[in-house]
Coordinates of C-alpha atoms and ligand atoms in Angstrom, one line a residue:
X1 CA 67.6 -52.6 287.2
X2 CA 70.3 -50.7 285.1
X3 CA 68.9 -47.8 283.4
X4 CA 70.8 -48.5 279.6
X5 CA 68.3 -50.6 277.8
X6 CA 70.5 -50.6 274.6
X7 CA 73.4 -52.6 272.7
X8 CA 76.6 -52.9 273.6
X9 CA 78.7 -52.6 270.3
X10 CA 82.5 -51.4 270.3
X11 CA 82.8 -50.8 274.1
X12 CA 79.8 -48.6 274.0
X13 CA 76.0 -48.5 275.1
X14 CA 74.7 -47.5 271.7
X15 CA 71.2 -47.1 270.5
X16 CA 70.0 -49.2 267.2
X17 CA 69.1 -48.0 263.8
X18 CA 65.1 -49.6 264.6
X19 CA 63.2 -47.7 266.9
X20 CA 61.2 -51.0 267.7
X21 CA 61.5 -52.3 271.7
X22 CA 60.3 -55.8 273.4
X23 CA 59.7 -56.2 276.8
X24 CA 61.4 -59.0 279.7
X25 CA 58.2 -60.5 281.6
X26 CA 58.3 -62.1 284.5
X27 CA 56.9 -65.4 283.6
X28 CA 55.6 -66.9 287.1
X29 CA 53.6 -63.3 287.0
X30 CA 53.0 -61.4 284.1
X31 CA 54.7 -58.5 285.5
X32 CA 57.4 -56.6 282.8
X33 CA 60.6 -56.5 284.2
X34 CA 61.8 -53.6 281.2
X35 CA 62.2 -52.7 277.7
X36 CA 65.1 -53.1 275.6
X37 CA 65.7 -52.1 271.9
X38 CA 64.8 -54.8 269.3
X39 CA 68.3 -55.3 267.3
X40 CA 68.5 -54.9 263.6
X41 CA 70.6 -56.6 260.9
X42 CA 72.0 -53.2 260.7
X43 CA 72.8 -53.5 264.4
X44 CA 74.5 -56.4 263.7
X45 CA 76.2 -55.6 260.9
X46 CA 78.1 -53.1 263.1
X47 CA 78.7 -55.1 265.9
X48 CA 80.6 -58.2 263.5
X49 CA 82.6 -54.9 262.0
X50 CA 83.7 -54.1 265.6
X51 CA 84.5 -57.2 266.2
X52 CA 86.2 -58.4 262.7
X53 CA 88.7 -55.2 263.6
X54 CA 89.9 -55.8 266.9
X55 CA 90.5 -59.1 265.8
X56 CA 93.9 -58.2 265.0
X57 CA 95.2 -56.9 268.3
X58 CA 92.9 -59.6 270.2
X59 CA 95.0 -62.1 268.5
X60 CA 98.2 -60.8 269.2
X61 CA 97.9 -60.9 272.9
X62 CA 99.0 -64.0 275.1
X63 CA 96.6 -66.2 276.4
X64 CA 97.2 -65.7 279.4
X65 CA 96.7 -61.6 279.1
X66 CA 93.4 -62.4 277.3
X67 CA 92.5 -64.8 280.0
X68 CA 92.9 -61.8 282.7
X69 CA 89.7 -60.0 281.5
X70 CA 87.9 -63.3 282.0
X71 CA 89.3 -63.6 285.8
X72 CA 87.6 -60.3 286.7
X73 CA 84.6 -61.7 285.1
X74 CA 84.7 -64.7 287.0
X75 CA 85.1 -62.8 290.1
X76 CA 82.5 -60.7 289.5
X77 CA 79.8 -63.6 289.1
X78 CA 81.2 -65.1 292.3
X79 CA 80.5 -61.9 294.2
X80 CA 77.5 -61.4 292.5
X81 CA 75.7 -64.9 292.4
X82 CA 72.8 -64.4 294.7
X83 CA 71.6 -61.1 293.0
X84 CA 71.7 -62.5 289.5
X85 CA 70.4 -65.7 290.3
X86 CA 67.6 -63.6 291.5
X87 CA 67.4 -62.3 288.3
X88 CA 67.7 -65.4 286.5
X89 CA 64.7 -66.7 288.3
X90 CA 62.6 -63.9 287.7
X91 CA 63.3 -64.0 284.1
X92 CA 62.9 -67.3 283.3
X93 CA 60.6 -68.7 286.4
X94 CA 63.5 -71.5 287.4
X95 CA 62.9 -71.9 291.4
X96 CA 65.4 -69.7 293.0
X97 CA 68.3 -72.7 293.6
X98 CA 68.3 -73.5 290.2
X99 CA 68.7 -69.6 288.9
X100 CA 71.6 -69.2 291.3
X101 CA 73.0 -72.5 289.9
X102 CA 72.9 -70.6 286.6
X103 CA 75.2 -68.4 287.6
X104 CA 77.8 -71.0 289.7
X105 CA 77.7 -72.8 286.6
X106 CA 78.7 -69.7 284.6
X107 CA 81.5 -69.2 286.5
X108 CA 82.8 -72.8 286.7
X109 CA 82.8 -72.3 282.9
X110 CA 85.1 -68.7 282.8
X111 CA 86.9 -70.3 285.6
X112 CA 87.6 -73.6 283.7
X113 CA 88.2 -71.2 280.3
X114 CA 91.0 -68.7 282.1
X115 CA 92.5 -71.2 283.7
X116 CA 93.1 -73.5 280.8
X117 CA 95.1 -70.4 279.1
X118 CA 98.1 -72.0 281.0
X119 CA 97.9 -74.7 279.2
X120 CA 99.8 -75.5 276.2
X121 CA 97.5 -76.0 273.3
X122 CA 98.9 -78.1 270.7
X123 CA 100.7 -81.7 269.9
X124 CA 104.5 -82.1 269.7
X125 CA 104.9 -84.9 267.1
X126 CA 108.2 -86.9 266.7
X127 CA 108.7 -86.1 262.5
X128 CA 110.2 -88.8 260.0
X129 CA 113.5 -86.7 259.7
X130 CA 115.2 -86.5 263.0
X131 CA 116.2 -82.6 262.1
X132 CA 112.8 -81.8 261.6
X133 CA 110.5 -80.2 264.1
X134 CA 106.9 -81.0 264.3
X135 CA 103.9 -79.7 265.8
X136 CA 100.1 -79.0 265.6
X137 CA 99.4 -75.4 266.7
X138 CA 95.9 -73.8 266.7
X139 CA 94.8 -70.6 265.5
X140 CA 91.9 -68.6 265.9
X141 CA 88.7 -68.6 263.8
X142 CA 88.2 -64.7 264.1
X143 CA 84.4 -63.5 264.9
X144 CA 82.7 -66.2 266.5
X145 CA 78.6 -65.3 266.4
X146 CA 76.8 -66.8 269.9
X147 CA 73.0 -67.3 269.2
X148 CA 71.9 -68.4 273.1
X149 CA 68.5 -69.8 274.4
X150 CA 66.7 -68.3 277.2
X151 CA 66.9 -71.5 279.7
X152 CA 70.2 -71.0 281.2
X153 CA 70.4 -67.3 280.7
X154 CA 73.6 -67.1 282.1
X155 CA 75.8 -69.9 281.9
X156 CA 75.8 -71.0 278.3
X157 CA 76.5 -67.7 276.6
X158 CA 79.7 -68.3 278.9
X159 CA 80.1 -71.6 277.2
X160 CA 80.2 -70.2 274.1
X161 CA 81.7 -67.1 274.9
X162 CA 84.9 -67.8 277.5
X163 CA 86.6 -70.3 275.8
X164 CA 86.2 -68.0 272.0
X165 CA 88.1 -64.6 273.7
X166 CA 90.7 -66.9 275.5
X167 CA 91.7 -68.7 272.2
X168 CA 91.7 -65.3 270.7
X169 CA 88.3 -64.9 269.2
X170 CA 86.5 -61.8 269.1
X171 CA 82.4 -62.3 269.9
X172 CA 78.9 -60.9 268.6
X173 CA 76.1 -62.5 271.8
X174 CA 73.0 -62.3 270.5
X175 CA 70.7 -63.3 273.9
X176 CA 67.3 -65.3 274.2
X177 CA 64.9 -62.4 273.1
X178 CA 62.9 -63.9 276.7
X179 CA 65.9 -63.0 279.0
X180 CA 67.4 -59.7 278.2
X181 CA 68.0 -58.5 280.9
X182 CA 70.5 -61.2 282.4
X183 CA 72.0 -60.4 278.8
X184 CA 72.5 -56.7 279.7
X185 CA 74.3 -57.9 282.9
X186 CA 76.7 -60.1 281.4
X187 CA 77.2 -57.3 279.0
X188 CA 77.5 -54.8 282.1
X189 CA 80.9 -57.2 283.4
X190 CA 82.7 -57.5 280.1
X191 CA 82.3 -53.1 280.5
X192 CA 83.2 -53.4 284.2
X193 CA 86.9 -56.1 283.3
X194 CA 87.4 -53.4 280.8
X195 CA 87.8 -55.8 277.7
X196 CA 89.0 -53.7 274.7
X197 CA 87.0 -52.2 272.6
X198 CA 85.1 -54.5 269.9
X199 CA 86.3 -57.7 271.7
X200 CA 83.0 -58.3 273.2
X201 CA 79.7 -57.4 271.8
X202 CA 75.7 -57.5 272.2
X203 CA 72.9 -56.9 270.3
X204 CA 69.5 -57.6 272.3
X205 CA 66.7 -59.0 270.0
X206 CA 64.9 -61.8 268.2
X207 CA 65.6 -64.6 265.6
X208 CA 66.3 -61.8 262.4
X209 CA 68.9 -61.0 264.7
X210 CA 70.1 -64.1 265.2
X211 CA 70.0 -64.8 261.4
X212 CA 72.0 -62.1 260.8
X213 CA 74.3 -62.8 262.3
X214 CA 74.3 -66.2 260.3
X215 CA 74.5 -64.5 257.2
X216 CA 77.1 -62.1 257.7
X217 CA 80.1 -63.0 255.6
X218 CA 82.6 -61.6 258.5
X219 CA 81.6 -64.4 261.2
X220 CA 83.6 -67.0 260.7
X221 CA 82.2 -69.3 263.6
X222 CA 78.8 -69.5 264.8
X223 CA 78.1 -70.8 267.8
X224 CA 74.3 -72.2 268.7
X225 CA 72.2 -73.5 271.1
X226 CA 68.4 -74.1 271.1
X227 CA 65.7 -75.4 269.4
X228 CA 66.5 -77.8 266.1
X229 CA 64.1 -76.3 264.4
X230 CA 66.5 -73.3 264.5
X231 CA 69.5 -75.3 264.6
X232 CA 69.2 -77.3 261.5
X233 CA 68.1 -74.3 259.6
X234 CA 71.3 -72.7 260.6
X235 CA 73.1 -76.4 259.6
X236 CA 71.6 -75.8 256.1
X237 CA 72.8 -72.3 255.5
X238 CA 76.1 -72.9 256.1
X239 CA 76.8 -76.3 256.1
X240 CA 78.3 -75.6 252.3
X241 CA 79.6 -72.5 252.8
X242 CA 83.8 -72.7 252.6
X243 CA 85.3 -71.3 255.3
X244 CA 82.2 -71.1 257.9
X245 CA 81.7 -73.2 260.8
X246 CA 78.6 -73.8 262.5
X247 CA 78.6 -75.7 266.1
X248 CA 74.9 -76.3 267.1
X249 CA 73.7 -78.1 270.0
X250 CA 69.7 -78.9 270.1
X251 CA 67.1 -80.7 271.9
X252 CA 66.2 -84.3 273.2
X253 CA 64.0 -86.9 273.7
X254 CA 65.2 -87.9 276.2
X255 CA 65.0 -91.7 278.3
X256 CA 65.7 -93.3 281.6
X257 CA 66.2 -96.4 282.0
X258 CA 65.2 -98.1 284.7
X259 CA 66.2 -101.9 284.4
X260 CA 64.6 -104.9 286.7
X261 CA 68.0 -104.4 288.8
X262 CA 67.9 -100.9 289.8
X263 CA 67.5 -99.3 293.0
X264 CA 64.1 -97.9 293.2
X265 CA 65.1 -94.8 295.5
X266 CA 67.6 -93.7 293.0
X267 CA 65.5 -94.3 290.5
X268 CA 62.6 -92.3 291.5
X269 CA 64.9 -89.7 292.7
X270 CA 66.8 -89.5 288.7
X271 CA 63.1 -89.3 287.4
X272 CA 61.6 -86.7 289.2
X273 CA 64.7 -84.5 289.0
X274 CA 64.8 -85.1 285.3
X275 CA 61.5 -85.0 284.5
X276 CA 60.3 -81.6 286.7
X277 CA 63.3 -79.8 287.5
X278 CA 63.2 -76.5 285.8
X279 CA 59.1 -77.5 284.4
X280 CA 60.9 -80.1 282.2
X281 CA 62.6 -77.2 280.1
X282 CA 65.9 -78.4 279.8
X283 CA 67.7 -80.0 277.2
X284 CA 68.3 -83.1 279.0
X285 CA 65.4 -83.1 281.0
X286 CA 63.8 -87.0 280.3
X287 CA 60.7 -87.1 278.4
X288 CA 60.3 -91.2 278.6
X289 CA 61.2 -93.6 281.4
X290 CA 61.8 -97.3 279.8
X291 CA 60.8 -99.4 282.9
X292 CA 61.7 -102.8 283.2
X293 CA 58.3 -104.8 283.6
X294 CA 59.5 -106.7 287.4
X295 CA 59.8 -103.1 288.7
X296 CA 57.1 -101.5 286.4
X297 CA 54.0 -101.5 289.0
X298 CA 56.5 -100.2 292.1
X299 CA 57.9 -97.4 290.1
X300 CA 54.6 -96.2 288.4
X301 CA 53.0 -96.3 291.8
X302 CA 56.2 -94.3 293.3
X303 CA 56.3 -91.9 290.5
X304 CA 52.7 -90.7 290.0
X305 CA 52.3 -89.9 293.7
X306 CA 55.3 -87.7 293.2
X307 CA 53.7 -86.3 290.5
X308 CA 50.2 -85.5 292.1
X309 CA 52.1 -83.6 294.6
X310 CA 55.3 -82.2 293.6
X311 CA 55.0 -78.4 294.5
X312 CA 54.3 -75.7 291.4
X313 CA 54.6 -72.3 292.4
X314 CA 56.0 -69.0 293.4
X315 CA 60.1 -69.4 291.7
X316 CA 61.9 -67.0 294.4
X317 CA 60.0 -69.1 297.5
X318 CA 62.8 -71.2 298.2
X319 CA 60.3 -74.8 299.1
X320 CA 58.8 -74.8 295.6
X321 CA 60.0 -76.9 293.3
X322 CA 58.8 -76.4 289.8
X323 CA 58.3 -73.0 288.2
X324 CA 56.2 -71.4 285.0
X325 CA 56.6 -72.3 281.7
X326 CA 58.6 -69.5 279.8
X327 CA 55.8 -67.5 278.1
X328 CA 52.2 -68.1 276.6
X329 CA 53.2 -69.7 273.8
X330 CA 55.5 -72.4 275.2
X331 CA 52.4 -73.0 277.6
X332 CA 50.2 -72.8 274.7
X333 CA 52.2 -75.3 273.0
X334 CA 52.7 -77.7 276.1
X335 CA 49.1 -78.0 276.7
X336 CA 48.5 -79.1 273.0
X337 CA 51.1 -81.5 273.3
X338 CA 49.5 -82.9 276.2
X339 CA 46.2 -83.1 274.8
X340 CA 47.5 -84.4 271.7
X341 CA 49.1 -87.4 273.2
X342 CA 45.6 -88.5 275.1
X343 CA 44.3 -88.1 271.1
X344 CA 47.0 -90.7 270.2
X345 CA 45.1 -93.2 273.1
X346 CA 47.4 -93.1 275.9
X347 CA 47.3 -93.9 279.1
X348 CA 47.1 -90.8 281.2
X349 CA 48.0 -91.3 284.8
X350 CA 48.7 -87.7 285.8
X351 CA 46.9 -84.5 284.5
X352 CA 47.9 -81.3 285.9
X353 CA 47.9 -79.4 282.6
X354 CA 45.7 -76.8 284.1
X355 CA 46.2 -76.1 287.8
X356 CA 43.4 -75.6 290.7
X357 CA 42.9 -71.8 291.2
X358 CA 44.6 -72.6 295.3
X359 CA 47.7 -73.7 293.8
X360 CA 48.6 -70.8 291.9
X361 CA 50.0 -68.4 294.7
X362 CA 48.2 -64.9 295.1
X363 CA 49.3 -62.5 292.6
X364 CA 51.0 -64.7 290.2
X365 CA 47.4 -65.1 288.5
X366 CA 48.5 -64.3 285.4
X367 CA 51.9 -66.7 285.3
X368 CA 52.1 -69.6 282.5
X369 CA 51.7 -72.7 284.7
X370 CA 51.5 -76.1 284.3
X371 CA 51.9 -79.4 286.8
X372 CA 53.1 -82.7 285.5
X373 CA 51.6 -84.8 282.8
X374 CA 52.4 -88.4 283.1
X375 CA 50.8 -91.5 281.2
X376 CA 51.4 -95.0 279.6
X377 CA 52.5 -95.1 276.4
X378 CA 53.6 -98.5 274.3
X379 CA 56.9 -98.9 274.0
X380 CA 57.0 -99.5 270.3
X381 CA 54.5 -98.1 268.8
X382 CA 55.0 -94.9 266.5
X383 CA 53.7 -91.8 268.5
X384 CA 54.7 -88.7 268.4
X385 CA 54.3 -87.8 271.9
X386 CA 57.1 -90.6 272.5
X387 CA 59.3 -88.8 269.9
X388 CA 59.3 -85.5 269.7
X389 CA 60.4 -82.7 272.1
X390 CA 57.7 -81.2 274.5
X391 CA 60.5 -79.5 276.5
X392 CA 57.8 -79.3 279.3
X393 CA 56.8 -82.0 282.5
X394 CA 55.3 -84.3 279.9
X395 CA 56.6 -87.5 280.5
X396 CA 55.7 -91.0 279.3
X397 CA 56.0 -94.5 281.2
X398 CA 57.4 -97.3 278.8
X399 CA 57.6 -100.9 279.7
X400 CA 60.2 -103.8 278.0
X401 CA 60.2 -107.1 279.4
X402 CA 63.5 -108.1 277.7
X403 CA 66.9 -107.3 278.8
X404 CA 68.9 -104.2 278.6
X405 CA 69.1 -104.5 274.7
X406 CA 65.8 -104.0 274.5
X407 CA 65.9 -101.4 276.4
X408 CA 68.5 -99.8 274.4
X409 CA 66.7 -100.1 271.4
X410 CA 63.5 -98.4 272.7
X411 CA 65.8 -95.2 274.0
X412 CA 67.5 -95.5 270.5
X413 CA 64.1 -95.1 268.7
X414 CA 64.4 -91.5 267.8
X415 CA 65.7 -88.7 265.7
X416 CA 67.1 -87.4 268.6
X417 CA 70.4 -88.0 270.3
X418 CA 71.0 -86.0 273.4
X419 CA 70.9 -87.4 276.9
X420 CA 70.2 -90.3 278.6
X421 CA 70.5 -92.4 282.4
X422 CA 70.2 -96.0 283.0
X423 CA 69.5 -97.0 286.8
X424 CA 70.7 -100.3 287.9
X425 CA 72.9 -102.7 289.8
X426 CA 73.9 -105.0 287.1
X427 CA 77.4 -103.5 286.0
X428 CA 76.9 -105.6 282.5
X429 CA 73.6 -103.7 281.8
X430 CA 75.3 -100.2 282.4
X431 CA 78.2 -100.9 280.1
X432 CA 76.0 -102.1 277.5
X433 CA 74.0 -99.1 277.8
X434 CA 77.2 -96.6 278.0
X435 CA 78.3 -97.9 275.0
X436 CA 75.1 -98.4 272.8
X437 CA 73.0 -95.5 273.6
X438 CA 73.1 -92.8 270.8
X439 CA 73.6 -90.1 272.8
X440 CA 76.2 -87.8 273.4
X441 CA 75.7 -87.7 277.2
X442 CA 75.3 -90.3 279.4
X443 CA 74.3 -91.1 283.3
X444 CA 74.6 -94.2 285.4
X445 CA 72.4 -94.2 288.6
X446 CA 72.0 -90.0 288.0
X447 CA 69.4 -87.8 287.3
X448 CA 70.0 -86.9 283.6
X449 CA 70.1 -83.4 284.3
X450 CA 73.6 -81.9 285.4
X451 CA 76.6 -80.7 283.4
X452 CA 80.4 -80.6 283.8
X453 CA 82.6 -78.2 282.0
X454 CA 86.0 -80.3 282.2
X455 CA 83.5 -82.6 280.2
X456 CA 82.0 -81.9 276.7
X457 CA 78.5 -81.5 276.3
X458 CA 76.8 -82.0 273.3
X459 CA 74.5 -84.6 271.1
X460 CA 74.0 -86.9 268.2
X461 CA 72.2 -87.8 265.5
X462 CA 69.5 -84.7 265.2
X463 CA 70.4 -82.8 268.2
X464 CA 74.1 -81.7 267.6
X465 CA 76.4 -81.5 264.9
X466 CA 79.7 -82.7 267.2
X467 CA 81.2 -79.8 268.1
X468 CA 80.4 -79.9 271.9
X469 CA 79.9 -76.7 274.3
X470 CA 82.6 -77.1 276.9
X471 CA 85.8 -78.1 276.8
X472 CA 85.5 -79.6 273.5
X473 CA 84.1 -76.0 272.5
X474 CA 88.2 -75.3 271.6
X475 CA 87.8 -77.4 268.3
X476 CA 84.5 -75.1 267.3
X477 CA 86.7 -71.7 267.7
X478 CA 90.0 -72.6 266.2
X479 CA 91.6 -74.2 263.3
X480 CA 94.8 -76.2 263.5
X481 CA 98.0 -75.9 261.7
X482 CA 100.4 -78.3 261.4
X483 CA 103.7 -77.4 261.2
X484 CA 107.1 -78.6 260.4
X485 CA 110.2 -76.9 260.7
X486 CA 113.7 -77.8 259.3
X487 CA 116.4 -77.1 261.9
X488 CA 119.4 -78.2 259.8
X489 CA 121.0 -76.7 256.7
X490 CA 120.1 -80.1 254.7
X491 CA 118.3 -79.2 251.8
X492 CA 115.5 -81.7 251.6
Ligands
NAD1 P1 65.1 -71.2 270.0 O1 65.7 -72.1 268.9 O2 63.7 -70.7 269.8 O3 66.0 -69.9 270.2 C1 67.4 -69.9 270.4 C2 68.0 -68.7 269.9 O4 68.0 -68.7 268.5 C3 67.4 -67.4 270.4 O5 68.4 -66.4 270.7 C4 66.6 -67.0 269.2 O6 66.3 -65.6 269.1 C5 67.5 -67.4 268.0 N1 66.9 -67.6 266.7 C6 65.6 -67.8 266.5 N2 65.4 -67.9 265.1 C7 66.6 -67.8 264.5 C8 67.1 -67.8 263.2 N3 66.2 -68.0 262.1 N4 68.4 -67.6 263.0 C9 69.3 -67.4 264.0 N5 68.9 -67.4 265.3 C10 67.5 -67.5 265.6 O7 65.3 -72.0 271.4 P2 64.7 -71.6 272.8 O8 63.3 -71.7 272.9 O9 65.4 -70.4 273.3 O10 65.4 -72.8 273.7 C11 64.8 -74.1 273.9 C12 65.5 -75.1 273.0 O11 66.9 -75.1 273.2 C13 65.0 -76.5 273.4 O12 64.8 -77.3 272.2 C14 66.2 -77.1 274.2 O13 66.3 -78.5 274.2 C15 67.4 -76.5 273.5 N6 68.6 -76.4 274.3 C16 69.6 -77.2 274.0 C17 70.8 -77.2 274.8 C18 72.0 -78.1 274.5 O14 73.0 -77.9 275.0 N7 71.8 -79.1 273.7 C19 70.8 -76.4 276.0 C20 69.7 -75.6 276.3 C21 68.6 -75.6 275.4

């Protein structure tokens, strides 16, 4: 790998003012992958000072000059896709499709971003007085902050990040403190487009990082995505504060519903996909599968052999399907989970919470793995394990006898507000659903699992704060002015 371990501030590689590092492991083997400098407050502070000053002469470009830098960019992860996606997957132990997919989604996003710069942005509205002109023009924020989780390394600091510079933002990335080193390559292409100095800028490290970025009073937008822990604390600090702006986008608790019409292929397919793709660490990954009771027994039957065999292994061997867990204590903290739901007197069907030693492939002894946990759980009682985020292949089995309102109710029954699917044939049931779930993205006979950037993405209730990644990430990084103009010599 490169050789500069250090931030990028002001169109440099510069060292910090701590002399503290942290290592990238490889989480399917223990292995580290190399040391980067632990960012200070102080770091920070001088990367939002770069940034708050070429600001000015960001601004004043066109769109469509700004959106050249992000061209290169996206050329750059086109060519490059395989070797990051390598790197993606050895960072963050996603099987080697999905670390590649990182990176195709990464570009789909700076594509989507640079080309939209040819767009008008704006409404033209007919004004009360004929000779008037008027018109809603947007503006940018100034120093957008970009707090990123480790689980898509790659592609969503591009969803906060390309559509900030091409409104005329200027950005301070602070990465996942797990995946670093993707961070140092993202960094490595803003260098290699040649962005001007201060437009772009990185500081490696951990959450006092992140937080420091929060309380800078320069940032004027923070963008976040991970935990809600994280994301509500962030909420509360500046929630009040005139002038800030926090988009956050958390977790789920995710449901599938699988109603007594559905297709059972496609609805074995969605729930293994959702449930075990990427170990069950994404944010839409399905945690419950609501199962209608006249296709209960077929599915459970379906869906647990799955689970007893669905491959865990080596990431970069292209015929295994799920991966590690990110690090010890995300394992550490899946295992409990599981063995606190069999303490709340589920059903377990499936325990592969600790695999046999001639699964784990020689040499990745020391990875953080974990097979599916899968159990019964009743629908309506009040248990944790059916409520809160495991963001892990712990998935509970639900059954309703009702009809889809019912169902709807159970997949409403949570804090949470992210992601859902319904499977089935009846096109009443799938409207009802589309329209009652309280969630801000929704599947109809589809693995919850994929996203779209010419669509917004982003939750409800506890796990966003609606200002979507995406498309709809315009309305985080700008404000809006609306503006008349007089173009007579009347006097009003
Ligand atoms: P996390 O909240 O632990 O960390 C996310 C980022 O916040 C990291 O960069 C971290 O260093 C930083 N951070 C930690 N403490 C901070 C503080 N006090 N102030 C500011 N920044 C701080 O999340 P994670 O473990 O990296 O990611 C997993 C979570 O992210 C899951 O809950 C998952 O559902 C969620 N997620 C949501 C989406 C979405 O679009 N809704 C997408 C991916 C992941």
């Amino acid at each position: 790998m490169a050789d500069a371990y250090n931030h990028y501030i002001d169109g440099e590689w510069v060292d910090g003012e701590g002399t503290e590092t942290f290592e990238s492991e490889n989480p399917a083997t223990g292995e580290t992958l190399g040391e980067f400098q632990k960012g200070t407050p102080a770091d920070v502070d001088r990367a939002v000072d770069a940034a708050d000053e070429a600001f000015e002469e960001w601004r004043e470009l066109s769109r469509i000059d700004r959106a050249e830098y992000l061209w290169d960019v996206y050329h750059e992860l086109r060519e490059r896709t395989d070797e990051l996606g390598e790197v993606v997957t050895k960072e963050c132990g996603k099987e080697i499709s999905e670390g590649k997919a990182d990176v195709v989604e990464a570009a789909h996003m700076v594509e989507w971003a640079a080309g939209d710069a040819r767009h008008p942005k704006g409404d033209i509205v007919p004004s009360e007085i004929p000779a008037k002109d008027a018109y809603m023009r947007r503006k940018p924020r100034g120093v957008t902050g970009c707090i990123t989780p480790w689980n898509f390394p790659v592609a969503i600091p591009y969803w906060h990040m390309a559509i900030a510079l091409v409104e005329g933002n200027t950005v301070v990335f602070k990465p996942a403190e797990q995946t670093p080193w993707c961070a140092q390559i993202i960094a490595e292409m803003f260098e290699d487009a040649g962005i001007p100095n201060g437009v772009f800028n990185m500081v490696q490290g951990y959450g006092d990082a992140g937080n420091a970025i929060v309380e800078n009073d320069d940032v004027d937008t923070v963008i976040f995505t991970g935990s809600a822990e994280v994301g509500h604390h962030i909420q509360d600090k500046l929630g009040g504060v005139a002038g800030k702006r926090a988009a956050c986008e958390m977790g789920g608790k995710n449901a599938i519903v699988i109603t007594e019409e559905a297709d059972l292929d496609i609805a074995v397919h969605s729930a293994v996909m959702s449930s075990f793709k990427t170990t069950g660490q994404r944010c839409v990954s399905s945690e419950r599968l609501i199962v209608h009771s006249d296709v209960y027994d077929e599915f459970k039957e379906r869906f647990v052999e799955v689970a007893e065999n669905v491959s865990v292994g080596d990431p970069l061997d292209e015929n295994t399907f799920m991966g590690p867990l990110i690090e010890e204590e995300h394992h550490e903290k899946v295992t409990r989970n599981n063995e606190q739901a069999r303490e709340e007197g589920v059903n377990v069907l499936v325990d592969r919470t600790e695999l046999d030693a001639e699964e784990i492939p020689d040499g990745h002894e020391d990875g953080y793995w974990v097979g599916p946990f899968v159990y019964e759980a009743d629908a309506h009682a009040d248990l944790t394990c059916t409520h809160e985020e495991v963001f892990g292949p712990h998935v509970a089995l639900m059954e309703y006898d009702g009809d889809v309102e019912e169902a709807v109710e159970i997949q409403n029954d949570t804090e949470y507000g992210l992601a859902g699917a319904i499977i089935s044939e009846d096109y009443r049931q799938i409207n009802y659903y589309r329209d009652r779930a309280e969630i801000g993205l929704a599947y109809g006979n589809l693995p919850c699992i994929g996203a779209e950037v010419q669509l917004p993405f982003g939750g409800v209730k506890k796990s966003g704060n609606g200002y979507p990644s995406a498309r709809e990430a315009i309305e985080a990084v700008t404000d809006r002015t609306a503006w008349t103009l007089n173009n007579s010599k009347e006097i009003e």
